[in-house]
């Protein structure tokens, strides 16, 4: 060890330096720092009126330093400061029993399970519709407009109806929420897969014809592999909006658990810190889900001769 | 003498001397938005078993279209055509031909060996037979050692050879080749021409070959069909007097140059028409 260190005398801080200088780390850190600075500035600015009010009601003397300190430590701030949110997340994840209903991971899991169920159903539905659209002229003409129309209805408007109708026929719990995710996520899958199934070149389709290949063979040996890159790209979009769907699905049910329920409860009681920590948990969850799809994409496409 | 038994073996189903392709008054008009395009007009042609027929003519004279009609990829609008005594559709269903397209058209997600195995998978060959045939045909086109490579890892010429191997992997007696060597350099082209000729001499395949190169057509063919455009039709059919055994330097002999000259005259005449 010492010998190696001896041969390269000036490297004590250099790996870190090099990463900072050459990698993406430095730009990312700069942007992050700027965002935090802006956030803190807004925290003071937005929370100051209430704080000044409070000082005056109590008749206390206050300085600018007091104001800055107190605006970042309010119990129900208009905008909580970043460290309050971090502390809340820490306290409700690591600082709480995992099985407790107050643990944020528990709520994240509730939302995640309906996200995944909805995403799975949405992907399957999307693929099935795309297969139909590509293979059947009548379906191409009749289904596609409905698929597009379905996405022009605001999800917030129909989510309560879906929940109410499904409850009326005895379906409650996970499935109604998941179906809202399905409703949102099948769309990018249909659009992507129709494009993917139609991506083989004319010459490749002609080739299959010269082999007298059956429709099934043409599908599984040509259309499906040609469409896979499109599937993964669509799935990245679909999994993210599935999460949105699951959260939206928790709002009208008056659900007591899930990230959506935390958001709603937070806004009832003015618990802005709780709202923001739920928001950050949702963002992290989305990032992880998109990341997992990305890894699956890289693995699958590498096996199919991808160039990267 | 040596080739005799091999020919007998292959000749079981279609009788020797039987017409592999027979076109009578064949015409094809494409109906496009800009009006009708007459791609083929009144084509009379018959190709006997074991022939090597080249199609040559200016761009747009319907060479590709004619091959596609044989392959049941286009439907003629006039006249009649039979392949192996059947309709083109029946022949296609019987998997009577292998088609080499102008572009290699390999599947990018399949390795070279998997690409060559594609028709074998579709036609239900066993795994062992697939392996054996893939190895044999890749050897034939000098691609041994590239089995596990993906198409993008190969040069354009190698990709084209892989696509030829793919067409040879199953036992089609008829080979339809549309400018298979169009994109290759002269040296590789010479080499592949020689190999194709050897392959044709060894088997009893019938080959219909489209090209723009007069030397290539003369070197390879037993018969050269000269076509002219608007509407695409056959203007001359030239029987080659060259022997079946053709070393590359046959291209400098007077006989060869004589045939090449006739082909050139035929092409000129076609051009003069319009
Ligand atoms: N699918 C199609 N629809 C309309 N017109 C077509 C179609 N395919 C070919 N044509 C027309 O038919 C004519 C013959 O085309 P073809 O491809 O057979 O020519 P070619 O002799 O193979 O030409 P090249 O040497 O350039 O490959 C051309 O005028 C072309 O524009
Ligand atoms: Mg052509």
Coordinates of C-alpha atoms and ligand atoms in Angstrom, one line a residue, chain B residues 63-65 102 178-179 210, ligand 2:
Chain B
X63 CA -36.6 -7.1 -63.1
X64 CA -37.5 -7.0 -59.4
X65 CA -41.2 -7.0 -60.2
X102 CA -31.5 -6.7 -52.9
X178 CA -32.2 -9.8 -56.8
X179 CA -28.8 -8.0 -57.3
X210 CA -31.0 -10.0 -61.5
Ligands
LIG2 MG1 -34.7 -4.0 -58.6

